[in-house]
Short mmCIF file of C-alpha atoms in Angstrom, two decimals:
data_model
loop_
_atom_site.label_atom_id
_atom_site.label_comp_id
_atom_site.label_asym_id
_atom_site.label_seq_id
_atom_site.Cartn_x
_atom_site.Cartn_y
_atom_site.Cartn_z
CA ALA A 1 6.36 4.09 -20.62
CA GLY A 2 5.78 2.48 -24.01
CA GLY A 3 3.59 -0.32 -22.68
CA TRP A 4 0.16 -1.07 -24.11
CA LEU A 5 -1.70 0.30 -21.11
CA VAL A 6 -0.09 3.69 -21.65
CA ALA A 7 -0.06 3.74 -25.44
CA ASP A 8 -3.53 2.28 -26.02
CA TRP A 9 -5.49 3.28 -22.91
CA GLY A 10 -3.76 6.38 -21.55
CA TYR A 11 -2.83 4.77 -18.24
CA HIS A 12 -0.66 6.94 -15.98
CA ASP A 13 1.01 5.82 -12.75
CA VAL A 14 4.17 7.82 -12.17
CA GLY A 15 4.63 6.67 -8.54
CA ALA A 16 3.55 3.04 -9.08
CA ALA A 17 0.37 2.94 -6.97
CA GLY A 18 -0.90 0.22 -9.30
CA VAL A 19 2.33 -1.34 -10.52
CA VAL A 20 3.76 -1.82 -7.02
CA HIS A 21 1.06 -1.41 -4.38
CA MET A 22 -1.98 -2.90 -6.05
CA ILE A 23 -0.07 -5.97 -7.20
CA SER A 24 1.49 -6.57 -3.78
CA GLY A 25 -1.73 -5.85 -1.89
CA PHE A 26 -3.86 -8.16 -4.00
CA PHE A 27 -1.13 -10.80 -3.96
CA ALA A 28 -1.35 -10.68 -0.16
CA LEU A 29 -5.13 -11.07 -0.41
CA GLY A 30 -4.73 -14.23 -2.49
CA VAL A 31 -2.40 -15.63 0.16
CA LEU A 32 -4.63 -14.67 3.10
CA ILE A 33 -7.67 -16.36 1.57
CA ASN A 34 -5.77 -19.66 1.79
CA LEU A 35 -3.80 -18.93 4.96
CA GLY A 36 -6.84 -18.34 7.14
CA PRO A 37 -7.12 -16.20 10.29
CA ARG A 38 -4.86 -16.32 13.32
CA VAL A 39 -5.87 -18.49 16.27
CA GLY A 40 -8.44 -16.60 18.33
CA ARG A 41 -9.05 -13.89 15.74
CA PHE A 42 -12.70 -14.75 15.09
CA ASN A 43 -15.42 -16.15 17.31
CA ALA A 44 -17.93 -18.84 16.38
CA ASP A 45 -20.55 -16.18 15.56
CA GLY A 46 -18.17 -14.48 13.12
CA SER A 47 -17.34 -11.53 15.35
CA ALA A 48 -13.70 -10.49 15.49
CA ASN A 49 -11.35 -10.14 18.43
CA ASP A 50 -8.66 -7.48 18.45
CA LEU A 51 -5.16 -8.95 18.64
CA PRO A 52 -2.93 -5.94 19.31
CA GLY A 53 0.74 -5.92 18.48
CA HIS A 54 3.43 -6.21 21.12
CA SER A 55 4.62 -2.60 21.03
CA ILE A 56 2.81 0.45 19.70
CA PRO A 57 5.97 2.63 19.80
CA MET A 58 7.91 0.08 17.76
CA THR A 59 5.01 -0.21 15.31
CA ILE A 60 4.85 3.57 14.86
CA ALA A 61 8.63 3.75 14.46
CA GLY A 62 8.50 1.04 11.80
CA LEU A 63 5.78 2.83 9.86
CA MET A 64 7.71 6.09 10.07
CA ILE A 65 10.78 4.37 8.62
CA ILE A 66 8.65 3.16 5.70
CA ILE A 67 7.23 6.66 5.18
CA ILE A 68 10.69 8.25 5.22
CA GLY A 69 11.77 5.67 2.67
CA PHE A 70 8.91 6.74 0.44
CA PHE A 71 10.50 10.14 -0.07
CA GLY A 72 13.49 8.34 -1.56
CA PHE A 73 11.46 5.78 -3.48
CA LEU A 74 9.13 8.32 -5.06
CA GLY A 75 11.98 10.73 -5.75
CA ALA A 76 13.79 7.89 -7.50
CA CYS A 77 10.83 7.61 -9.88
CA LEU A 78 12.36 10.65 -11.58
CA ILE A 79 15.31 10.43 -13.95
CA TYR A 80 17.94 12.96 -14.94
CA PRO A 81 19.00 12.00 -18.47
CA ALA A 82 22.39 12.93 -19.81
CA PRO A 83 22.43 15.34 -22.78
CA MET A 84 22.17 13.65 -26.16
CA ALA A 85 25.36 13.17 -28.16
CA GLY A 86 26.45 16.41 -29.78
CA SER A 87 24.09 18.50 -27.62
CA THR A 88 24.66 20.58 -24.50
CA ALA A 89 20.96 20.97 -23.74
CA ASP A 90 19.97 20.03 -20.20
CA ALA A 91 16.59 18.30 -20.15
CA GLY A 92 16.33 18.54 -16.36
CA TRP A 93 14.37 16.09 -14.24
CA LEU A 94 11.86 13.93 -16.16
CA THR A 95 9.26 11.36 -15.21
CA ILE A 96 9.35 7.85 -16.69
CA TYR A 97 6.80 9.15 -19.20
CA GLY A 98 9.13 11.90 -20.39
CA GLY A 99 7.23 14.71 -18.69
CA PRO A 100 8.95 17.50 -16.76
CA ALA A 101 9.01 17.40 -12.96
CA THR A 102 11.21 18.40 -10.04
CA LEU A 103 12.39 16.65 -6.91
CA SER A 104 10.91 19.43 -4.81
CA SER A 105 7.43 19.02 -6.34
CA PHE A 106 7.51 15.28 -5.67
CA ALA A 107 8.76 15.83 -2.12
CA PHE A 108 6.15 18.51 -1.37
CA ASN A 109 3.26 16.48 -2.78
CA THR A 110 4.46 13.48 -0.78
CA LEU A 111 4.52 15.62 2.37
CA MET A 112 1.02 16.96 1.69
CA ALA A 113 -0.20 13.41 1.09
CA PHE A 114 1.35 12.32 4.39
CA ALA A 115 -0.47 15.13 6.20
CA GLY A 116 -3.81 14.53 4.50
CA GLY A 117 -3.73 10.79 5.16
CA ILE A 118 -2.92 11.00 8.85
CA ILE A 119 -5.50 13.75 9.47
CA GLY A 120 -8.19 11.85 7.55
CA ALA A 121 -7.51 8.71 9.57
CA TYR A 122 -7.66 10.77 12.78
CA PHE A 123 -11.27 11.70 12.03
CA ILE A 124 -12.23 8.02 11.83
CA THR A 125 -10.07 6.49 14.55
CA LYS A 126 -7.77 7.76 17.27
CA ASP A 127 -5.77 4.52 17.09
CA PRO A 128 -2.07 5.43 16.54
CA PHE A 129 -1.56 2.39 14.30
CA TRP A 130 -4.36 3.36 11.93
CA MET A 131 -3.42 7.04 12.01
CA MET A 132 0.15 6.27 10.92
CA SER A 133 -1.17 3.73 8.44
CA GLY A 134 -3.39 6.55 7.18
CA ALA A 135 -0.27 8.62 6.52
CA LEU A 136 1.15 5.76 4.47
CA ALA A 137 -2.18 5.31 2.69
CA GLY A 138 -2.27 9.01 1.89
CA ILE A 139 1.09 8.82 0.15
CA ILE A 140 0.07 5.73 -1.82
CA SER A 141 -3.23 7.35 -2.86
CA CYS A 142 -1.35 10.25 -4.49
CA ALA A 143 1.55 8.27 -5.95
CA SER A 144 0.02 7.91 -9.41
CA GLY A 145 -0.27 11.66 -9.93
CA LEU A 146 2.67 13.23 -8.11
CA ASP A 147 3.72 14.90 -11.35
CA ILE A 148 0.24 16.32 -11.98
CA TYR A 149 -1.44 17.06 -8.65
CA PHE A 150 -1.39 20.54 -7.18
CA PRO A 151 -0.34 20.20 -3.50
CA ALA A 152 -3.78 21.13 -2.20
CA LEU A 153 -5.37 18.45 -4.38
CA ALA A 154 -2.82 15.91 -3.15
CA PHE A 155 -3.90 16.78 0.41
CA ILE A 156 -7.59 16.31 -0.44
CA VAL A 157 -7.07 12.96 -2.19
CA ALA A 158 -4.93 11.73 0.71
CA PHE A 159 -7.41 13.02 3.29
CA SER A 160 -10.19 11.03 1.67
CA ALA A 161 -7.94 7.96 1.57
CA GLY A 162 -7.40 8.30 5.31
CA LEU A 163 -11.15 8.54 5.84
CA ILE A 164 -11.92 5.29 4.01
CA LEU A 165 -8.93 3.28 5.28
CA ARG A 166 -10.40 1.80 8.47
CA PRO A 167 -13.89 1.22 6.99
CA CYS A 168 -12.26 -0.72 4.14
CA ALA A 169 -10.31 -2.80 6.66
CA ASN A 170 -13.53 -3.48 8.59
CA TRP A 171 -15.25 -4.57 5.37
CA LEU A 172 -12.49 -7.08 4.75
CA GLU A 173 -12.61 -8.27 8.36
CA ARG A 174 -16.36 -8.92 8.18
CA ARG A 175 -15.65 -11.34 5.36
CA GLY A 176 -13.31 -13.43 7.47
CA ILE A 177 -10.01 -12.10 6.09
CA ASP A 178 -7.42 -11.60 8.83
CA ASP A 179 -5.11 -8.88 7.53
CA ALA A 180 -2.81 -8.58 10.52
CA VAL A 181 -0.96 -5.40 9.50
CA GLY A 182 -3.46 -3.93 7.05
CA ALA A 183 -1.33 -4.80 4.01
CA VAL A 184 -4.27 -5.59 1.75
CA THR A 185 -6.12 -2.44 2.77
CA VAL A 186 -3.24 0.05 2.79
CA HIS A 187 -1.55 -1.16 -0.39
CA GLY A 188 -4.22 -2.99 -2.35
CA THR A 189 -7.40 -1.02 -1.61
CA ILE A 190 -5.77 2.40 -1.38
CA GLY A 191 -3.56 1.66 -4.40
CA LEU A 192 -6.76 0.94 -6.33
CA TYR A 193 -8.34 4.12 -4.98
CA GLY A 194 -5.33 6.20 -6.02
CA VAL A 195 -5.29 4.82 -9.55
CA ILE A 196 -9.00 5.58 -9.99
CA MET A 197 -8.74 9.06 -8.43
CA LEU A 198 -6.09 10.03 -10.96
CA GLY A 199 -8.52 9.12 -13.74
CA ALA A 200 -11.16 11.31 -12.10
CA PHE A 201 -8.94 14.37 -11.61
CA ALA A 202 -6.41 14.17 -14.46
CA SER A 203 -8.30 12.92 -17.51
CA GLY A 204 -7.08 14.77 -20.58
CA PHE A 205 -3.56 15.38 -19.30
CA PRO A 206 -0.75 13.81 -21.37
CA ALA A 207 -0.13 10.22 -20.31
CA LEU A 208 3.09 10.14 -22.31
CA GLN A 209 5.17 12.93 -23.80
CA GLY A 210 5.45 12.64 -27.57
CA ALA A 211 5.11 14.46 -30.84
CA ALA A 212 2.19 16.85 -31.16
CA GLY A 213 -1.06 15.01 -31.75
CA GLU A 214 0.46 11.60 -31.06
CA ALA A 215 0.78 11.51 -27.29
CA PRO A 216 -1.94 9.50 -25.53
CA THR A 217 -3.90 11.30 -22.84
CA ILE A 218 -4.95 10.06 -19.41
CA SER A 219 -8.45 8.61 -19.40
CA PHE A 220 -10.76 7.45 -16.63
CA SER A 221 -11.50 4.23 -18.52
CA GLY A 222 -7.77 3.63 -18.97
CA GLN A 223 -7.17 3.93 -15.22
CA ILE A 224 -9.98 1.43 -14.59
CA VAL A 225 -8.50 -1.02 -17.10
CA GLY A 226 -5.10 -0.61 -15.46
CA ALA A 227 -6.60 -1.21 -12.02
CA VAL A 228 -8.26 -4.43 -13.18
CA VAL A 229 -5.04 -5.65 -14.81
CA PHE A 230 -2.86 -5.01 -11.77
CA GLY A 231 -5.45 -6.42 -9.39
CA LEU A 232 -5.49 -9.68 -11.35
CA LEU A 233 -1.70 -9.70 -11.70
CA GLY A 234 -1.52 -9.71 -7.91
CA LEU A 235 -4.51 -11.79 -6.84
CA VAL A 236 -4.18 -14.72 -9.24
CA PRO A 237 -0.47 -15.53 -8.66
CA GLY A 238 -0.90 -14.95 -4.92
CA TYR A 239 -3.84 -17.32 -4.72
CA ILE A 240 -2.24 -20.04 -6.88
CA SER A 241 1.10 -19.97 -5.08
CA ALA A 242 -0.66 -20.13 -1.69
CA VAL A 243 -2.73 -23.12 -2.83
CA ILE A 244 0.44 -24.94 -3.92
CA LEU A 245 2.26 -24.13 -0.67
CA ASN A 246 -0.79 -25.21 1.32
CA GLN A 247 -0.92 -28.55 -0.49
CA LEU A 248 2.76 -29.06 0.34
CA GLY A 249 2.15 -28.22 3.98
CA MET A 250 4.44 -25.19 3.76
CA LEU A 251 1.95 -22.31 4.00
CA ARG A 252 1.06 -22.16 7.67
CA THR A 253 2.91 -22.89 10.88
CA PRO A 254 1.36 -25.52 13.21
CA GLU A 255 -1.23 -24.23 15.67
CA ALA A 256 0.88 -25.13 18.70
CA ALA A 257 3.82 -23.12 17.34
CA GLU A 258 1.53 -20.20 16.57
CA ILE A 259 0.22 -20.13 20.14
CA LEU A 260 3.67 -20.45 21.72
CA GLY A 261 5.14 -17.90 19.30
CA LEU A 262 7.42 -18.12 16.30
CA ASP A 263 10.43 -16.68 18.14
CA PRO A 264 11.07 -19.71 20.38
CA THR A 265 9.83 -22.28 17.86
CA LYS A 266 11.47 -21.11 14.65
CA VAL A 267 14.60 -19.13 15.53
CA PRO A 268 14.81 -20.22 18.45
CA ALA A 269 14.99 -17.06 20.54
CA GLN A 270 12.68 -15.00 22.72
CA GLY A 271 12.49 -11.39 21.63
CA TYR A 272 10.12 -10.38 24.41
CA PRO A 273 10.99 -12.02 27.78
CA GLU A 274 7.76 -10.80 29.34
CA GLY A 275 5.96 -13.13 26.97
CA ILE A 276 7.59 -16.26 28.45
CA PRO A 277 5.20 -18.11 30.80
CA ALA A 278 6.27 -17.89 34.43
CA SER A 279 6.57 -21.67 34.60
CA LEU A 280 9.28 -21.59 31.94
CA GLN A 281 11.36 -18.79 33.45
CA PRO A 282 14.49 -19.77 35.39
CA ALA A 283 14.18 -19.87 39.14
CA GLU A 284 15.77 -17.04 41.07
#
C-alpha cells in the first residue's frame, strides 16, 4: 500500500488485476513468442486451425473450480486487524489500502462480475469454453475496484470484458501467437482492461487511506502508468527466460513427442485410451 505507484501516482488495485493477472498474462506472452505454435495450428497462408480440447465438460469443470477459488482469493484480499494496544475499538474489515470494506460486498461484486462476463461472452460466441472464460474475465476485469464499484457497475464492466474477450484472442491469433487456453487474453488483456477501467470510473476516489489532505487519490494516468509497469514486469522476464530455455533446448518438447502426446512420452501413461492408435492397442 505504501509503494511508489500508490503514493506518487494514485494507483489502486485492491484485487490484483495488474499485480497478479497482468504480470502472469504478459509473462505467458513472452514465453509464447519464443515457444511457437502447436503442430498443425496454423496453415502456410497464416490461417488458423481450431484444435479443440479433449473434453468440454472437464474444461468447464476446471474453469468453475478456478472461479469458485476466486471468491476465496478476492475475499482474502481483505484483512481484519486486531485492535491496537490499549484500545478496544474494532476497525472491522479493511482493504490493503486501509479503506473500509466487507466480505459480502466483495462476494456480491464478484458474483455480479461473474454474471456480466459470461453474458457478455454469450453475445459474441456460444462456445462453452469462451463463455466460461468470459465469466473468469469478468471477475478479473472488476478485481481492481471491488471495494469501490457499485454492483451494477461491476456487472457493466464485466459485461464489456466478456464482449471483447474473443475478439482480443482473435487479434492475438492473427499475429501468429498460439495461446492454447487463452491465458494471455483472459489474464493479460483483461487484467489491463480492468486496471484502465478503474481509472475511468474511480478517478478522484482515495487510493490510500491517510490523514486529511495527505491521501493520494486514484487517477487515470496513474492506472495507465501501473498498467505499463506490470506489463513490462511480466513480458520482459517471460521473454528472457524463454530465450534462455530455448537456447538450452529445454523450452519445447520434440515434435514427435508433441504429435504422439505428452502422456505416453513424458509420464509415461495414457490418460485417454481412445486416443491410442488402434495399431498400438492390445489384441482381444
